[in-house]
Amino acid sequence: MALTSIKRNDGGEFKINTHLTLGALRNAQIKGLLNKDFISSVIKAGMGNEVEFDALPMDDILLIDLAYICYSLGEKEPLSIDDFLNLADINFQDLTEIYTEVLTNLIAKPGKMPEDFKKATPRPNGNGKKKKRRS
């Protein structure tokens, strides 16, 4: 089950979105929230048939920054990262779950919806034109 919120220390919760776009990651990188090599590492890890999770970066700063990015993505006026961290009731298990979900969403192959739809839709036997009967 996907993590969709983080509890707050003062009650309530922060909504989070772990479906990050490359644009959101790029903006976070420009703002200094992500290491320069994070996006490159994710792309390289996802290029092969098998994902090499050992090649992906992972440290405490990255985990915290990803949690903040997932929170700030859906907010019109997000808190600063310091205010977020002071109010968030977040533990290391939540941080690793957010990290895993973000990477899975970035690397996982999207579904083949058009192809699946064609397979599921019954086709008529003919070409759609009515045959003229000869009498």
mmCIF file of C-alpha atoms in Angstrom:
data_model
loop_
_atom_site.group_PDB
_atom_site.id
_atom_site.type_symbol
_atom_site.label_atom_id
_atom_site.label_comp_id
_atom_site.label_asym_id
_atom_site.label_seq_id
_atom_site.Cartn_x
_atom_site.Cartn_y
_atom_site.Cartn_z
ATOM 1 C CA MET A 1 0.000 0.000 0.000
ATOM 2 C CA ALA A 2 1.409 3.372 -0.999
ATOM 3 C CA LEU A 3 2.272 5.913 1.643
ATOM 4 C CA THR A 4 0.062 8.967 1.014
ATOM 5 C CA SER A 5 0.556 11.023 4.153
ATOM 6 C CA ILE A 6 2.895 11.760 7.035
ATOM 7 C CA LYS A 7 1.564 12.483 10.512
ATOM 8 C CA ARG A 8 2.185 15.882 12.072
ATOM 9 C CA ASN A 9 3.401 16.400 15.644
ATOM 10 C CA ASP A 10 0.589 18.896 16.276
ATOM 11 C CA GLY A 11 -2.163 16.596 14.920
ATOM 12 C CA GLY A 12 -3.318 16.250 11.352
ATOM 13 C CA GLU A 13 -1.148 15.093 8.510
ATOM 14 C CA PHE A 14 0.906 16.181 5.538
ATOM 15 C CA LYS A 15 -0.280 14.781 2.215
ATOM 16 C CA ILE A 16 2.539 13.406 0.066
ATOM 17 C CA ASN A 17 2.822 12.288 -3.535
ATOM 18 C CA THR A 18 5.528 9.745 -4.383
ATOM 19 C CA HIS A 19 4.828 9.925 -8.130
ATOM 20 C CA LEU A 20 7.547 12.437 -8.913
ATOM 21 C CA THR A 21 8.206 13.611 -12.427
ATOM 22 C CA LEU A 22 11.667 14.209 -13.791
ATOM 23 C CA GLY A 23 10.724 17.905 -13.907
ATOM 24 C CA ALA A 24 10.002 17.913 -10.171
ATOM 25 C CA LEU A 25 13.313 16.171 -9.508
ATOM 26 C CA ARG A 26 15.138 18.645 -11.729
ATOM 27 C CA ASN A 27 13.573 21.604 -9.892
ATOM 28 C CA ALA A 28 14.563 20.047 -6.569
ATOM 29 C CA GLN A 29 18.086 19.585 -7.875
ATOM 30 C CA ILE A 30 18.243 23.245 -8.952
ATOM 31 C CA LYS A 31 17.046 24.321 -5.480
ATOM 32 C CA GLY A 32 19.829 22.246 -3.930
ATOM 33 C CA LEU A 33 17.552 19.632 -2.376
ATOM 34 C CA LEU A 34 18.933 16.714 -4.355
ATOM 35 C CA ASN A 35 22.456 15.639 -5.093
ATOM 36 C CA LYS A 36 23.591 16.456 -8.618
ATOM 37 C CA ASP A 37 24.005 12.771 -9.494
ATOM 38 C CA PHE A 38 20.656 11.463 -8.201
ATOM 39 C CA ILE A 39 18.701 11.799 -11.468
ATOM 40 C CA SER A 40 21.578 10.348 -13.491
ATOM 41 C CA SER A 41 21.857 7.400 -11.130
ATOM 42 C CA VAL A 42 18.129 6.653 -11.377
ATOM 43 C CA ILE A 43 18.208 6.826 -15.180
ATOM 44 C CA LYS A 44 21.280 4.566 -15.381
ATOM 45 C CA ALA A 45 19.762 2.070 -12.958
ATOM 46 C CA GLY A 46 16.538 1.897 -14.961
ATOM 47 C CA MET A 47 18.152 1.548 -18.400
ATOM 48 C CA GLY A 48 18.901 -2.157 -18.218
ATOM 49 C CA ASN A 49 16.449 -5.005 -18.040
ATOM 50 C CA GLU A 50 17.239 -5.500 -14.361
ATOM 51 C CA VAL A 51 17.354 -2.577 -11.972
ATOM 52 C CA GLU A 52 20.618 -2.350 -10.063
ATOM 53 C CA PHE A 53 19.428 -0.986 -6.707
ATOM 54 C CA ASP A 54 22.968 -1.254 -5.309
ATOM 55 C CA ALA A 55 24.073 1.448 -7.761
ATOM 56 C CA LEU A 56 21.489 3.938 -6.472
ATOM 57 C CA PRO A 57 22.513 6.609 -3.988
ATOM 58 C CA MET A 58 21.039 6.446 -0.505
ATOM 59 C CA ASP A 59 21.904 8.521 2.513
ATOM 60 C CA ASP A 60 20.086 10.294 5.320
ATOM 61 C CA ILE A 61 20.035 13.702 3.597
ATOM 62 C CA LEU A 62 18.600 12.213 0.397
ATOM 63 C CA LEU A 63 15.867 10.374 2.303
ATOM 64 C CA ILE A 64 14.832 13.525 4.155
ATOM 65 C CA ASP A 65 14.952 15.650 0.997
ATOM 66 C CA LEU A 66 12.780 13.164 -0.922
ATOM 67 C CA ALA A 67 10.191 13.221 1.865
ATOM 68 C CA TYR A 68 10.120 17.023 1.686
ATOM 69 C CA ILE A 69 9.865 17.006 -2.121
ATOM 70 C CA CYS A 70 6.948 14.555 -1.975
ATOM 71 C CA TYR A 71 5.220 16.870 0.511
ATOM 72 C CA SER A 72 5.943 20.162 -1.261
ATOM 73 C CA LEU A 73 4.871 18.909 -4.693
ATOM 74 C CA GLY A 74 1.169 19.187 -3.910
ATOM 75 C CA GLU A 75 1.298 22.340 -1.789
ATOM 76 C CA LYS A 76 0.658 25.823 -3.165
ATOM 77 C CA GLU A 77 2.673 27.410 -0.352
ATOM 78 C CA PRO A 78 4.806 24.667 1.217
ATOM 79 C CA LEU A 79 6.571 25.137 4.518
ATOM 80 C CA SER A 80 10.328 25.525 4.497
ATOM 81 C CA ILE A 81 12.194 22.255 4.836
ATOM 82 C CA ASP A 82 13.196 23.154 8.407
ATOM 83 C CA ASP A 83 9.590 23.887 9.426
ATOM 84 C CA PHE A 84 8.437 20.700 7.712
ATOM 85 C CA LEU A 85 11.001 18.600 9.592
ATOM 86 C CA ASN A 86 10.083 20.228 12.902
ATOM 87 C CA LEU A 87 6.376 19.465 12.408
ATOM 88 C CA ALA A 88 6.580 16.063 10.676
ATOM 89 C CA ASP A 89 6.288 12.966 12.841
ATOM 90 C CA ILE A 90 8.431 10.918 10.510
ATOM 91 C CA ASN A 91 10.549 7.886 11.265
ATOM 92 C CA PHE A 92 13.227 6.005 9.357
ATOM 93 C CA GLN A 93 10.791 3.370 8.172
ATOM 94 C CA ASP A 94 8.644 6.109 6.571
ATOM 95 C CA LEU A 95 11.745 7.619 4.949
ATOM 96 C CA THR A 96 12.849 4.326 3.401
ATOM 97 C CA GLU A 97 9.294 3.575 2.251
ATOM 98 C CA ILE A 98 9.068 6.976 0.533
ATOM 99 C CA TYR A 99 12.475 6.381 -1.094
ATOM 100 C CA THR A 100 11.437 2.944 -2.348
ATOM 101 C CA GLU A 101 8.117 4.202 -3.717
ATOM 102 C CA VAL A 102 9.727 7.159 -5.495
ATOM 103 C CA LEU A 103 12.310 4.902 -7.150
ATOM 104 C CA THR A 104 9.731 2.278 -8.057
ATOM 105 C CA ASN A 105 7.493 4.923 -9.633
ATOM 106 C CA LEU A 106 10.407 6.406 -11.582
ATOM 107 C CA ILE A 107 11.933 3.139 -12.780
ATOM 108 C CA ALA A 108 8.926 0.824 -13.214
ATOM 109 C CA LYS A 109 7.760 0.395 -16.744
ATOM 110 C CA PRO A 110 4.383 2.003 -17.376
ATOM 111 C CA GLY A 111 1.502 -0.229 -18.340
ATOM 112 C CA LYS A 112 0.757 -0.893 -21.977
ATOM 113 C CA MET A 113 -2.730 0.567 -21.817
ATOM 114 C CA PRO A 114 -3.422 0.922 -25.570
ATOM 115 C CA GLU A 115 -2.180 -2.602 -26.233
ATOM 116 C CA ASP A 116 -4.070 -4.042 -23.244
ATOM 117 C CA PHE A 117 -7.213 -2.199 -24.315
ATOM 118 C CA LYS A 118 -7.024 -3.678 -27.821
ATOM 119 C CA LYS A 119 -6.665 -7.175 -26.374
ATOM 120 C CA ALA A 120 -9.637 -6.708 -24.048
ATOM 121 C CA THR A 121 -11.959 -5.206 -26.648
ATOM 122 C CA PRO A 122 -13.844 -7.782 -28.735
ATOM 123 C CA ARG A 123 -13.491 -7.342 -32.459
ATOM 124 C CA PRO A 124 -16.257 -7.921 -34.951
ATOM 125 C CA ASN A 125 -15.706 -10.703 -37.451
ATOM 126 C CA GLY A 126 -16.099 -8.466 -40.491
ATOM 127 C CA ASN A 127 -14.612 -5.180 -41.481
ATOM 128 C CA GLY A 128 -17.636 -3.188 -40.317
ATOM 129 C CA LYS A 129 -19.297 -2.917 -43.717
ATOM 130 C CA LYS A 130 -22.536 -4.679 -44.439
ATOM 131 C CA LYS A 131 -22.474 -7.182 -47.234
ATOM 132 C CA LYS A 132 -24.887 -6.720 -50.088
ATOM 133 C CA ARG A 133 -27.073 -9.712 -50.724
ATOM 134 C CA ARG A 134 -27.602 -10.862 -54.223
ATOM 135 C CA SER A 135 -31.001 -12.074 -54.965
#
